[in-house]
Amino acid sequence: MNTRTLTQEQVESLAEHIENAELNAHDITKVTNDYPTMTFADAYDIQWEIRRRKEARGNKIIGMKMGLTSWAKMAQMGVETPVYGFLADYFSVPDGGEIDTSKLIHPKIEAEIAFVTKAPLRGPGCHIGDVLAATDFVIPAVEVIDSRYENFKFDLISVVADNASSTRFITGGRMARLDSLDLKTLGVVVEINGRVVEVGAGAAVLGHPASSVAMLANMLGERGEHIPAGTFIMTGGITAAVTVNKGDNVTVRYQELGSVSATFS
Ligand code: OOG
Ligand code: MG
């Protein structure tokens, strides 16, 4: 699990290569083509190096995300294990805001439920009960993903190195305390230009979106990291991701929690 095959120099140069593709909005071949023996530990080393590069440049890390946590997403991408990534300050777009497609490669959107914690969470052994106790509130979030890999095709190791395709997110609607909601049956409706393209319910995410947060704490624990109090965490797409084009307006309606919209310009 924790075996590594890359040298520190290789980790740094792959991080630079992938981050440049993100910053310049150009696609690249997946990194496992050139490094077929790369492991998950190598891939997370690259992701943490990209995070370090951004922080060194003055960006703030403002949250975390889980990905590939629903069957719809796993089936769409042909993989079967959830992954995590980080969210940088410039990923955040206000509700009703505009997203400049010229800065992205081939964006897709996902309807997600985000948690904000009020107490730290640490793995191993973190479970849904710990997460519910440590949750301040939940809030709707729409993620924009943009794999840096050609044709949005990758394997798990490549997508981990690419910060789980993270690029932008929009959060808004209404926040709610957990005691007033059943997140399993909470419905979402995804609309592009007023047309319904996907529908789903919270249970699609690992049975309950709080399980996704527990899994994040446990995965971070393997690296000696944890989820601090006050962390914003996106729990993963409830439905398959939907391709968006320049000119599209996206609205996701959440049962009880209002809606989140954005325009792709
Ligand atoms: C990987 C990221 C998936 C989610 O919510 O499932 C993700 C990808 O599909 O590109 O963010
Ligand atoms: Mg996502």
PDB file of C-alpha atoms and ligand atoms in Angstrom:
ATOM      1  CA  MET A   1       0.000   0.000   0.000  1.00  0.00           C
ATOM      2  CA  ASN A   2       2.698   2.478   0.929  1.00  0.00           C
ATOM      3  CA  THR A   3       5.350   1.294  -1.508  1.00  0.00           C
ATOM      4  CA  ARG A   4       6.934   3.978  -3.634  1.00  0.00           C
ATOM      5  CA  THR A   5       8.656   3.638  -7.003  1.00  0.00           C
ATOM      6  CA  LEU A   6       9.384   7.298  -7.841  1.00  0.00           C
ATOM      7  CA  THR A   7      12.327   9.372  -6.671  1.00  0.00           C
ATOM      8  CA  GLN A   8      11.714  12.805  -5.108  1.00  0.00           C
ATOM      9  CA  GLU A   9      13.008  14.372  -8.372  1.00  0.00           C
ATOM     10  CA  GLN A  10      10.451  12.381 -10.404  1.00  0.00           C
ATOM     11  CA  VAL A  11       7.638  13.366  -8.014  1.00  0.00           C
ATOM     12  CA  GLU A  12       8.602  17.041  -8.362  1.00  0.00           C
ATOM     13  CA  SER A  13       8.900  16.969 -12.132  1.00  0.00           C
ATOM     14  CA  LEU A  14       5.586  15.091 -12.583  1.00  0.00           C
ATOM     15  CA  ALA A  15       3.870  17.567 -10.230  1.00  0.00           C
ATOM     16  CA  GLU A  16       5.183  20.461 -12.320  1.00  0.00           C
ATOM     17  CA  HIS A  17       4.115  18.737 -15.559  1.00  0.00           C
ATOM     18  CA  ILE A  18       0.544  18.062 -14.362  1.00  0.00           C
ATOM     19  CA  GLU A  19       0.134  21.453 -12.679  1.00  0.00           C
ATOM     20  CA  ASN A  20       1.295  23.230 -15.840  1.00  0.00           C
ATOM     21  CA  ALA A  21      -1.398  21.380 -17.800  1.00  0.00           C
ATOM     22  CA  GLU A  22      -3.945  22.664 -15.268  1.00  0.00           C
ATOM     23  CA  LEU A  23      -2.669  26.253 -15.257  1.00  0.00           C
ATOM     24  CA  ASN A  24      -2.333  26.460 -19.056  1.00  0.00           C
ATOM     25  CA  ALA A  25      -5.491  24.427 -19.834  1.00  0.00           C
ATOM     26  CA  HIS A  26      -3.843  21.914 -22.133  1.00  0.00           C
ATOM     27  CA  ASP A  27      -4.233  18.161 -22.021  1.00  0.00           C
ATOM     28  CA  ILE A  28      -1.456  15.620 -21.438  1.00  0.00           C
ATOM     29  CA  THR A  29      -1.107  11.847 -21.747  1.00  0.00           C
ATOM     30  CA  LYS A  30      -1.772  10.022 -18.506  1.00  0.00           C
ATOM     31  CA  VAL A  31       1.271   9.739 -16.289  1.00  0.00           C
ATOM     32  CA  THR A  32       1.041   5.950 -15.922  1.00  0.00           C
ATOM     33  CA  ASN A  33       1.864   5.583 -19.637  1.00  0.00           C
ATOM     34  CA  ASP A  34       5.431   6.675 -18.822  1.00  0.00           C
ATOM     35  CA  TYR A  35       5.539   5.310 -15.262  1.00  0.00           C
ATOM     36  CA  PRO A  36       3.554   2.045 -15.396  1.00  0.00           C
ATOM     37  CA  THR A  37       4.793   0.830 -12.001  1.00  0.00           C
ATOM     38  CA  MET A  38       3.644   3.958 -10.132  1.00  0.00           C
ATOM     39  CA  THR A  39       1.709   3.252  -6.916  1.00  0.00           C
ATOM     40  CA  PHE A  40      -1.050   5.076  -5.031  1.00  0.00           C
ATOM     41  CA  ALA A  41       1.563   6.363  -2.579  1.00  0.00           C
ATOM     42  CA  ASP A  42       3.546   7.825  -5.517  1.00  0.00           C
ATOM     43  CA  ALA A  43       0.386   9.391  -6.943  1.00  0.00           C
ATOM     44  CA  TYR A  44      -0.584  11.030  -3.630  1.00  0.00           C
ATOM     45  CA  ASP A  45       3.022  12.248  -3.272  1.00  0.00           C
ATOM     46  CA  ILE A  46       2.570  14.045  -6.616  1.00  0.00           C
ATOM     47  CA  GLN A  47      -0.797  15.476  -5.523  1.00  0.00           C
ATOM     48  CA  TRP A  48       0.691  16.755  -2.230  1.00  0.00           C
ATOM     49  CA  GLU A  49       3.586  18.263  -4.185  1.00  0.00           C
ATOM     50  CA  ILE A  50       1.122  20.145  -6.436  1.00  0.00           C
ATOM     51  CA  ARG A  51      -0.566  21.381  -3.256  1.00  0.00           C
ATOM     52  CA  ARG A  52       2.809  22.494  -1.864  1.00  0.00           C
ATOM     53  CA  ARG A  53       3.599  24.340  -5.115  1.00  0.00           C
ATOM     54  CA  LYS A  54       0.319  26.263  -4.935  1.00  0.00           C
ATOM     55  CA  GLU A  55       0.814  27.185  -1.272  1.00  0.00           C
ATOM     56  CA  ALA A  56       4.382  28.312  -2.025  1.00  0.00           C
ATOM     57  CA  ARG A  57       2.889  30.629  -4.656  1.00  0.00           C
ATOM     58  CA  GLY A  58       0.533  32.122  -2.050  1.00  0.00           C
ATOM     59  CA  ASN A  59      -2.649  30.159  -2.782  1.00  0.00           C
ATOM     60  CA  LYS A  60      -4.669  29.012   0.220  1.00  0.00           C
ATOM     61  CA  ILE A  61      -6.059  25.493   0.520  1.00  0.00           C
ATOM     62  CA  ILE A  62      -9.718  26.028   1.382  1.00  0.00           C
ATOM     63  CA  GLY A  63     -11.146  22.537   1.481  1.00  0.00           C
ATOM     64  CA  MET A  64     -11.014  18.922   0.437  1.00  0.00           C
ATOM     65  CA  LYS A  65     -13.021  16.713  -1.888  1.00  0.00           C
ATOM     66  CA  MET A  66     -13.782  13.074  -2.274  1.00  0.00           C
ATOM     67  CA  GLY A  67     -14.332  11.678  -5.756  1.00  0.00           C
ATOM     68  CA  LEU A  68     -15.601   8.471  -7.325  1.00  0.00           C
ATOM     69  CA  THR A  69     -17.826   7.811  -4.291  1.00  0.00           C
ATOM     70  CA  SER A  70     -21.013   6.868  -6.190  1.00  0.00           C
ATOM     71  CA  TRP A  71     -21.678   3.906  -8.488  1.00  0.00           C
ATOM     72  CA  ALA A  72     -22.767   6.324 -11.200  1.00  0.00           C
ATOM     73  CA  LYS A  73     -19.353   8.004 -11.116  1.00  0.00           C
ATOM     74  CA  MET A  74     -17.354   4.788 -10.747  1.00  0.00           C
ATOM     75  CA  ALA A  75     -19.198   3.184 -13.659  1.00  0.00           C
ATOM     76  CA  GLN A  76     -18.805   6.309 -15.800  1.00  0.00           C
ATOM     77  CA  MET A  77     -15.031   6.418 -15.282  1.00  0.00           C
ATOM     78  CA  GLY A  78     -14.465   2.637 -15.184  1.00  0.00           C
ATOM     79  CA  VAL A  79     -12.892   2.592 -11.697  1.00  0.00           C
ATOM     80  CA  GLU A  80     -14.009   1.254  -8.331  1.00  0.00           C
ATOM     81  CA  THR A  81     -12.146   3.088  -5.548  1.00  0.00           C
ATOM     82  CA  PRO A  82     -12.841   6.556  -4.122  1.00  0.00           C
ATOM     83  CA  VAL A  83     -10.027   9.118  -4.174  1.00  0.00           C
ATOM     84  CA  TYR A  84      -9.457  12.498  -2.526  1.00  0.00           C
ATOM     85  CA  GLY A  85      -8.156  15.854  -3.679  1.00  0.00           C
ATOM     86  CA  PHE A  86      -7.705  19.375  -2.325  1.00  0.00           C
ATOM     87  CA  LEU A  87      -9.473  22.650  -3.159  1.00  0.00           C
ATOM     88  CA  ALA A  88      -7.446  25.830  -3.725  1.00  0.00           C
ATOM     89  CA  ASP A  89      -8.809  29.348  -3.155  1.00  0.00           C
ATOM     90  CA  TYR A  90      -9.184  30.201  -6.858  1.00  0.00           C
ATOM     91  CA  PHE A  91     -11.396  27.116  -7.448  1.00  0.00           C
ATOM     92  CA  SER A  92     -14.276  28.825  -5.604  1.00  0.00           C
ATOM     93  CA  VAL A  93     -16.979  30.454  -7.759  1.00  0.00           C
ATOM     94  CA  PRO A  94     -19.918  32.352  -6.197  1.00  0.00           C
ATOM     95  CA  ASP A  95     -23.475  31.080  -6.675  1.00  0.00           C
ATOM     96  CA  GLY A  96     -24.807  32.504  -9.942  1.00  0.00           C
ATOM     97  CA  GLY A  97     -21.246  33.217 -11.090  1.00  0.00           C
ATOM     98  CA  GLU A  98     -19.497  32.777 -14.420  1.00  0.00           C
ATOM     99  CA  ILE A  99     -16.898  30.185 -15.265  1.00  0.00           C
ATOM    100  CA  ASP A 100     -14.497  31.039 -18.069  1.00  0.00           C
ATOM    101  CA  THR A 101     -14.291  27.950 -20.313  1.00  0.00           C
ATOM    102  CA  SER A 102     -11.153  29.285 -22.015  1.00  0.00           C
ATOM    103  CA  LYS A 103      -9.275  28.484 -18.777  1.00  0.00           C
ATOM    104  CA  LEU A 104     -10.498  24.855 -18.821  1.00  0.00           C
ATOM    105  CA  ILE A 105      -9.930  21.835 -21.090  1.00  0.00           C
ATOM    106  CA  HIS A 106     -13.161  19.760 -21.192  1.00  0.00           C
ATOM    107  CA  PRO A 107     -15.204  20.616 -18.072  1.00  0.00           C
ATOM    108  CA  LYS A 108     -17.985  18.496 -16.577  1.00  0.00           C
ATOM    109  CA  ILE A 109     -20.245  19.284 -13.623  1.00  0.00           C
ATOM    110  CA  GLU A 110     -21.303  17.182 -10.637  1.00  0.00           C
ATOM    111  CA  ALA A 111     -24.053  17.620  -8.012  1.00  0.00           C
ATOM    112  CA  GLU A 112     -22.588  17.155  -4.538  1.00  0.00           C
ATOM    113  CA  ILE A 113     -23.348  17.667  -0.856  1.00  0.00           C
ATOM    114  CA  ALA A 114     -20.634  19.436   1.119  1.00  0.00           C
ATOM    115  CA  PHE A 115     -19.950  19.185   4.851  1.00  0.00           C
ATOM    116  CA  VAL A 116     -18.368  21.802   7.086  1.00  0.00           C
ATOM    117  CA  THR A 117     -16.803  20.384  10.238  1.00  0.00           C
ATOM    118  CA  LYS A 118     -16.738  21.910  13.733  1.00  0.00           C
ATOM    119  CA  ALA A 119     -14.322  19.390  15.281  1.00  0.00           C
ATOM    120  CA  PRO A 120     -11.270  17.582  13.918  1.00  0.00           C
ATOM    121  CA  LEU A 121     -11.651  14.089  12.408  1.00  0.00           C
ATOM    122  CA  ARG A 122      -8.826  11.559  12.476  1.00  0.00           C
ATOM    123  CA  GLY A 123      -8.428   8.075  11.032  1.00  0.00           C
ATOM    124  CA  PRO A 124      -7.955   5.173  11.293  1.00  0.00           C
ATOM    125  CA  GLY A 125     -11.330   3.976  12.489  1.00  0.00           C
ATOM    126  CA  CYS A 126     -13.246   7.172  11.753  1.00  0.00           C
ATOM    127  CA  HIS A 127     -16.917   6.241  11.168  1.00  0.00           C
ATOM    128  CA  ILE A 128     -20.166   7.881  10.207  1.00  0.00           C
ATOM    129  CA  GLY A 129     -21.044   8.534  13.873  1.00  0.00           C
ATOM    130  CA  ASP A 130     -17.835  10.519  14.367  1.00  0.00           C
ATOM    131  CA  VAL A 131     -18.603  12.489  11.222  1.00  0.00           C
ATOM    132  CA  LEU A 132     -22.188  13.293  12.228  1.00  0.00           C
ATOM    133  CA  ALA A 133     -20.968  14.466  15.659  1.00  0.00           C
ATOM    134  CA  ALA A 134     -18.256  16.648  14.086  1.00  0.00           C
ATOM    135  CA  THR A 135     -20.469  18.241  11.407  1.00  0.00           C
ATOM    136  CA  ASP A 136     -21.383  21.889  11.798  1.00  0.00           C
ATOM    137  CA  PHE A 137     -23.678  22.021   8.731  1.00  0.00           C
ATOM    138  CA  VAL A 138     -24.121  20.731   5.204  1.00  0.00           C
ATOM    139  CA  ILE A 139     -24.493  22.900   2.109  1.00  0.00           C
ATOM    140  CA  PRO A 140     -25.072  22.206  -1.594  1.00  0.00           C
ATOM    141  CA  ALA A 141     -22.035  22.303  -3.883  1.00  0.00           C
ATOM    142  CA  VAL A 142     -21.634  21.841  -7.617  1.00  0.00           C
ATOM    143  CA  GLU A 143     -18.196  20.682  -8.628  1.00  0.00           C
ATOM    144  CA  VAL A 144     -16.592  21.433 -11.982  1.00  0.00           C
ATOM    145  CA  ILE A 145     -14.073  18.721 -12.856  1.00  0.00           C
ATOM    146  CA  ASP A 146     -11.580  18.981 -15.704  1.00  0.00           C
ATOM    147  CA  SER A 147      -9.228  16.035 -16.084  1.00  0.00           C
ATOM    148  CA  ARG A 148      -5.906  17.139 -17.492  1.00  0.00           C
ATOM    149  CA  TYR A 149      -5.736  13.827 -19.361  1.00  0.00           C
ATOM    150  CA  GLU A 150      -6.592  13.425 -23.038  1.00  0.00           C
ATOM    151  CA  ASN A 151     -10.240  12.592 -23.723  1.00  0.00           C
ATOM    152  CA  PHE A 152     -10.964  12.640 -19.957  1.00  0.00           C
ATOM    153  CA  LYS A 153      -9.623   9.042 -19.801  1.00  0.00           C
ATOM    154  CA  PHE A 154      -7.487   7.841 -16.904  1.00  0.00           C
ATOM    155  CA  ASP A 155      -6.790   5.099 -14.384  1.00  0.00           C
ATOM    156  CA  LEU A 156      -7.044   5.638 -10.623  1.00  0.00           C
ATOM    157  CA  ILE A 157      -3.345   6.295 -10.114  1.00  0.00           C
ATOM    158  CA  SER A 158      -3.238   8.937 -12.832  1.00  0.00           C
ATOM    159  CA  VAL A 159      -6.338  10.729 -11.526  1.00  0.00           C
ATOM    160  CA  VAL A 160      -4.956  10.843  -7.958  1.00  0.00           C
ATOM    161  CA  ALA A 161      -1.779  12.510  -9.264  1.00  0.00           C
ATOM    162  CA  ASP A 162      -4.020  15.007 -11.114  1.00  0.00           C
ATOM    163  CA  ASN A 163      -5.702  16.101  -7.842  1.00  0.00           C
ATOM    164  CA  ALA A 164      -8.834  14.105  -8.706  1.00  0.00           C
ATOM    165  CA  SER A 165      -9.588  16.355 -11.718  1.00  0.00           C
ATOM    166  CA  SER A 166     -10.394  19.294  -9.400  1.00  0.00           C
ATOM    167  CA  THR A 167     -10.784  22.701 -10.979  1.00  0.00           C
ATOM    168  CA  ARG A 168     -13.737  24.797  -9.711  1.00  0.00           C
ATOM    169  CA  PHE A 169     -16.755  24.554  -7.420  1.00  0.00           C
ATOM    170  CA  ILE A 170     -19.834  26.617  -6.721  1.00  0.00           C
ATOM    171  CA  THR A 171     -21.447  26.503  -3.317  1.00  0.00           C
ATOM    172  CA  GLY A 172     -24.665  28.177  -2.252  1.00  0.00           C
ATOM    173  CA  GLY A 173     -28.311  27.413  -1.661  1.00  0.00           C
ATOM    174  CA  ARG A 174     -29.165  26.946   2.018  1.00  0.00           C
ATOM    175  CA  MET A 175     -27.077  25.435   4.748  1.00  0.00           C
ATOM    176  CA  ALA A 176     -28.768  22.983   7.114  1.00  0.00           C
ATOM    177  CA  ARG A 177     -28.006  21.187  10.361  1.00  0.00           C
ATOM    178  CA  LEU A 178     -28.013  17.428  10.089  1.00  0.00           C
ATOM    179  CA  ASP A 179     -30.796  16.853  12.609  1.00  0.00           C
ATOM    180  CA  SER A 180     -33.271  18.511  10.231  1.00  0.00           C
ATOM    181  CA  LEU A 181     -32.381  16.418   7.156  1.00  0.00           C
ATOM    182  CA  ASP A 182     -32.260  12.850   5.895  1.00  0.00           C
ATOM    183  CA  LEU A 183     -29.238  12.981   3.609  1.00  0.00           C
ATOM    184  CA  LYS A 184     -29.963   9.509   2.215  1.00  0.00           C
ATOM    185  CA  THR A 185     -33.253  10.482   0.649  1.00  0.00           C
ATOM    186  CA  LEU A 186     -32.302  14.082  -0.152  1.00  0.00           C
ATOM    187  CA  GLY A 187     -33.065  14.510  -3.845  1.00  0.00           C
ATOM    188  CA  VAL A 188     -31.082  16.454  -6.454  1.00  0.00           C
ATOM    189  CA  VAL A 189     -32.111  17.530  -9.946  1.00  0.00           C
ATOM    190  CA  VAL A 190     -29.407  18.625 -12.418  1.00  0.00           C
ATOM    191  CA  GLU A 191     -30.518  21.008 -15.169  1.00  0.00           C
ATOM    192  CA  ILE A 192     -28.570  22.329 -18.133  1.00  0.00           C
ATOM    193  CA  ASN A 193     -30.282  25.239 -19.906  1.00  0.00           C
ATOM    194  CA  GLY A 194     -33.525  24.351 -18.132  1.00  0.00           C
ATOM    195  CA  ARG A 195     -33.501  20.713 -19.257  1.00  0.00           C
ATOM    196  CA  VAL A 196     -33.296  17.973 -16.615  1.00  0.00           C
ATOM    197  CA  VAL A 197     -30.220  15.844 -17.384  1.00  0.00           C
ATOM    198  CA  GLU A 198     -29.649  13.839 -14.176  1.00  0.00           C
ATOM    199  CA  VAL A 199     -31.543  13.106 -10.955  1.00  0.00           C
ATOM    200  CA  GLY A 200     -30.375  11.339  -7.813  1.00  0.00           C
ATOM    201  CA  ALA A 201     -30.465  11.073  -4.017  1.00  0.00           C
ATOM    202  CA  GLY A 202     -27.800  11.387  -1.331  1.00  0.00           C
ATOM    203  CA  ALA A 203     -27.607   7.648  -0.629  1.00  0.00           C
ATOM    204  CA  ALA A 204     -25.865   7.252  -4.002  1.00  0.00           C
ATOM    205  CA  VAL A 205     -22.712   8.463  -2.211  1.00  0.00           C
ATOM    206  CA  LEU A 206     -21.429   5.417  -0.309  1.00  0.00           C
ATOM    207  CA  GLY A 207     -24.873   4.805   1.217  1.00  0.00           C
ATOM    208  CA  HIS A 208     -24.724   8.133   3.092  1.00  0.00           C
ATOM    209  CA  PRO A 209     -22.562  11.157   2.208  1.00  0.00           C
ATOM    210  CA  ALA A 210     -21.136  11.192   5.762  1.00  0.00           C
ATOM    211  CA  SER A 211     -19.381   7.883   4.944  1.00  0.00           C
ATOM    212  CA  SER A 212     -17.424   9.765   2.336  1.00  0.00           C
ATOM    213  CA  VAL A 213     -16.097  12.178   4.984  1.00  0.00           C
ATOM    214  CA  ALA A 214     -15.186   9.223   7.249  1.00  0.00           C
ATOM    215  CA  MET A 215     -13.311   7.623   4.350  1.00  0.00           C
ATOM    216  CA  LEU A 216     -11.422  10.891   3.777  1.00  0.00           C
ATOM    217  CA  ALA A 217     -10.355  10.991   7.440  1.00  0.00           C
ATOM    218  CA  ASN A 218      -9.183   7.377   7.187  1.00  0.00           C
ATOM    219  CA  MET A 219      -7.281   7.937   3.930  1.00  0.00           C
ATOM    220  CA  LEU A 220      -5.610  11.082   5.348  1.00  0.00           C
ATOM    221  CA  GLY A 221      -4.740   9.127   8.495  1.00  0.00           C
ATOM    222  CA  GLU A 222      -2.591   6.808   6.380  1.00  0.00           C
ATOM    223  CA  ARG A 223      -0.363   9.814   5.660  1.00  0.00           C
ATOM    224  CA  GLY A 224      -0.447  11.128   9.231  1.00  0.00           C
ATOM    225  CA  GLU A 225      -2.853  13.917   8.176  1.00  0.00           C
ATOM    226  CA  HIS A 226      -6.337  14.717   9.507  1.00  0.00           C
ATOM    227  CA  ILE A 227      -9.388  16.878   8.798  1.00  0.00           C
ATOM    228  CA  PRO A 228      -9.161  20.019  10.963  1.00  0.00           C
ATOM    229  CA  ALA A 229     -12.248  21.697  12.461  1.00  0.00           C
ATOM    230  CA  GLY A 230     -13.808  24.169  10.025  1.00  0.00           C
ATOM    231  CA  THR A 231     -12.992  22.178   6.883  1.00  0.00           C
ATOM    232  CA  PHE A 232     -15.266  22.359   3.813  1.00  0.00           C
ATOM    233  CA  ILE A 233     -15.489  18.878   2.244  1.00  0.00           C
ATOM    234  CA  MET A 234     -17.262  17.917  -0.966  1.00  0.00           C
ATOM    235  CA  THR A 235     -18.421  14.302  -0.696  1.00  0.00           C
ATOM    236  CA  GLY A 236     -18.504  13.342  -4.409  1.00  0.00           C
ATOM    237  CA  GLY A 237     -20.881  13.428  -7.361  1.00  0.00           C
ATOM    238  CA  ILE A 238     -24.297  11.869  -6.695  1.00  0.00           C
ATOM    239  CA  THR A 239     -24.984  11.250 -10.395  1.00  0.00           C
ATOM    240  CA  ALA A 240     -22.744  10.782 -13.419  1.00  0.00           C
ATOM    241  CA  ALA A 241     -20.871  13.969 -14.362  1.00  0.00           C
ATOM    242  CA  VAL A 242     -22.360  16.042 -17.191  1.00  0.00           C
ATOM    243  CA  THR A 243     -20.296  17.680 -19.954  1.00  0.00           C
ATOM    244  CA  VAL A 244     -20.788  21.451 -20.212  1.00  0.00           C
ATOM    245  CA  ASN A 245     -20.088  23.767 -23.125  1.00  0.00           C
ATOM    246  CA  LYS A 246     -19.527  27.482 -23.521  1.00  0.00           C
ATOM    247  CA  GLY A 247     -22.862  29.277 -23.144  1.00  0.00           C
ATOM    248  CA  ASP A 248     -24.441  26.668 -20.884  1.00  0.00           C
ATOM    249  CA  ASN A 249     -26.326  27.579 -17.744  1.00  0.00           C
ATOM    250  CA  VAL A 250     -26.237  24.967 -15.008  1.00  0.00           C
ATOM    251  CA  THR A 251     -28.709  24.790 -12.131  1.00  0.00           C
ATOM    252  CA  VAL A 252     -28.781  22.028  -9.531  1.00  0.00           C
ATOM    253  CA  ARG A 253     -31.905  21.916  -7.334  1.00  0.00           C
ATOM    254  CA  TYR A 254     -31.554  20.293  -3.914  1.00  0.00           C
ATOM    255  CA  GLN A 255     -34.522  19.081  -1.879  1.00  0.00           C
ATOM    256  CA  GLU A 256     -34.759  21.342   1.218  1.00  0.00           C
ATOM    257  CA  LEU A 257     -31.481  23.129   0.394  1.00  0.00           C
ATOM    258  CA  GLY A 258     -32.318  25.481  -2.475  1.00  0.00           C
ATOM    259  CA  SER A 259     -30.388  25.611  -5.717  1.00  0.00           C
ATOM    260  CA  VAL A 260     -26.925  26.406  -7.061  1.00  0.00           C
ATOM    261  CA  SER A 261     -26.308  27.877 -10.516  1.00  0.00           C
ATOM    262  CA  ALA A 262     -23.483  28.992 -12.754  1.00  0.00           C
ATOM    263  CA  THR A 263     -22.948  30.057 -16.345  1.00  0.00           C
ATOM    264  CA  PHE A 264     -20.122  28.844 -18.579  1.00  0.00           C
ATOM    265  CA  SER A 265     -18.897  31.770 -20.669  1.00  0.00           C
TER     266      SER A 265
HETATM  267  C1  OOG B   1     -12.439  12.183 -10.920  1.00  0.00           C
HETATM  268  C2  OOG B   1     -13.067  13.066  -9.869  1.00  0.00           C
HETATM  269  C3  OOG B   1     -14.426  12.556  -9.482  1.00  0.00           C
HETATM  270  C4  OOG B   1     -16.466  12.919  -8.050  1.00  0.00           C
HETATM  271  O1  OOG B   1     -17.180  13.702  -7.434  1.00  0.00           O
HETATM  272  O2  OOG B   1     -16.776  11.725  -8.203  1.00  0.00           O
HETATM  273  C5  OOG B   1     -15.200  13.448  -8.609  1.00  0.00           C
HETATM  274  C6  OOG B   1     -13.098  12.318 -12.262  1.00  0.00           C
HETATM  275  O3  OOG B   1     -14.142  11.689 -12.489  1.00  0.00           O
HETATM  276  O4  OOG B   1     -12.558  13.023 -13.110  1.00  0.00           O
HETATM  277  O5  OOG B   1     -14.890  14.576  -8.347  1.00  0.00           O
HETATM  278 MG    MG B   2     -16.583  15.666  -7.540  1.00  0.00          MG
END
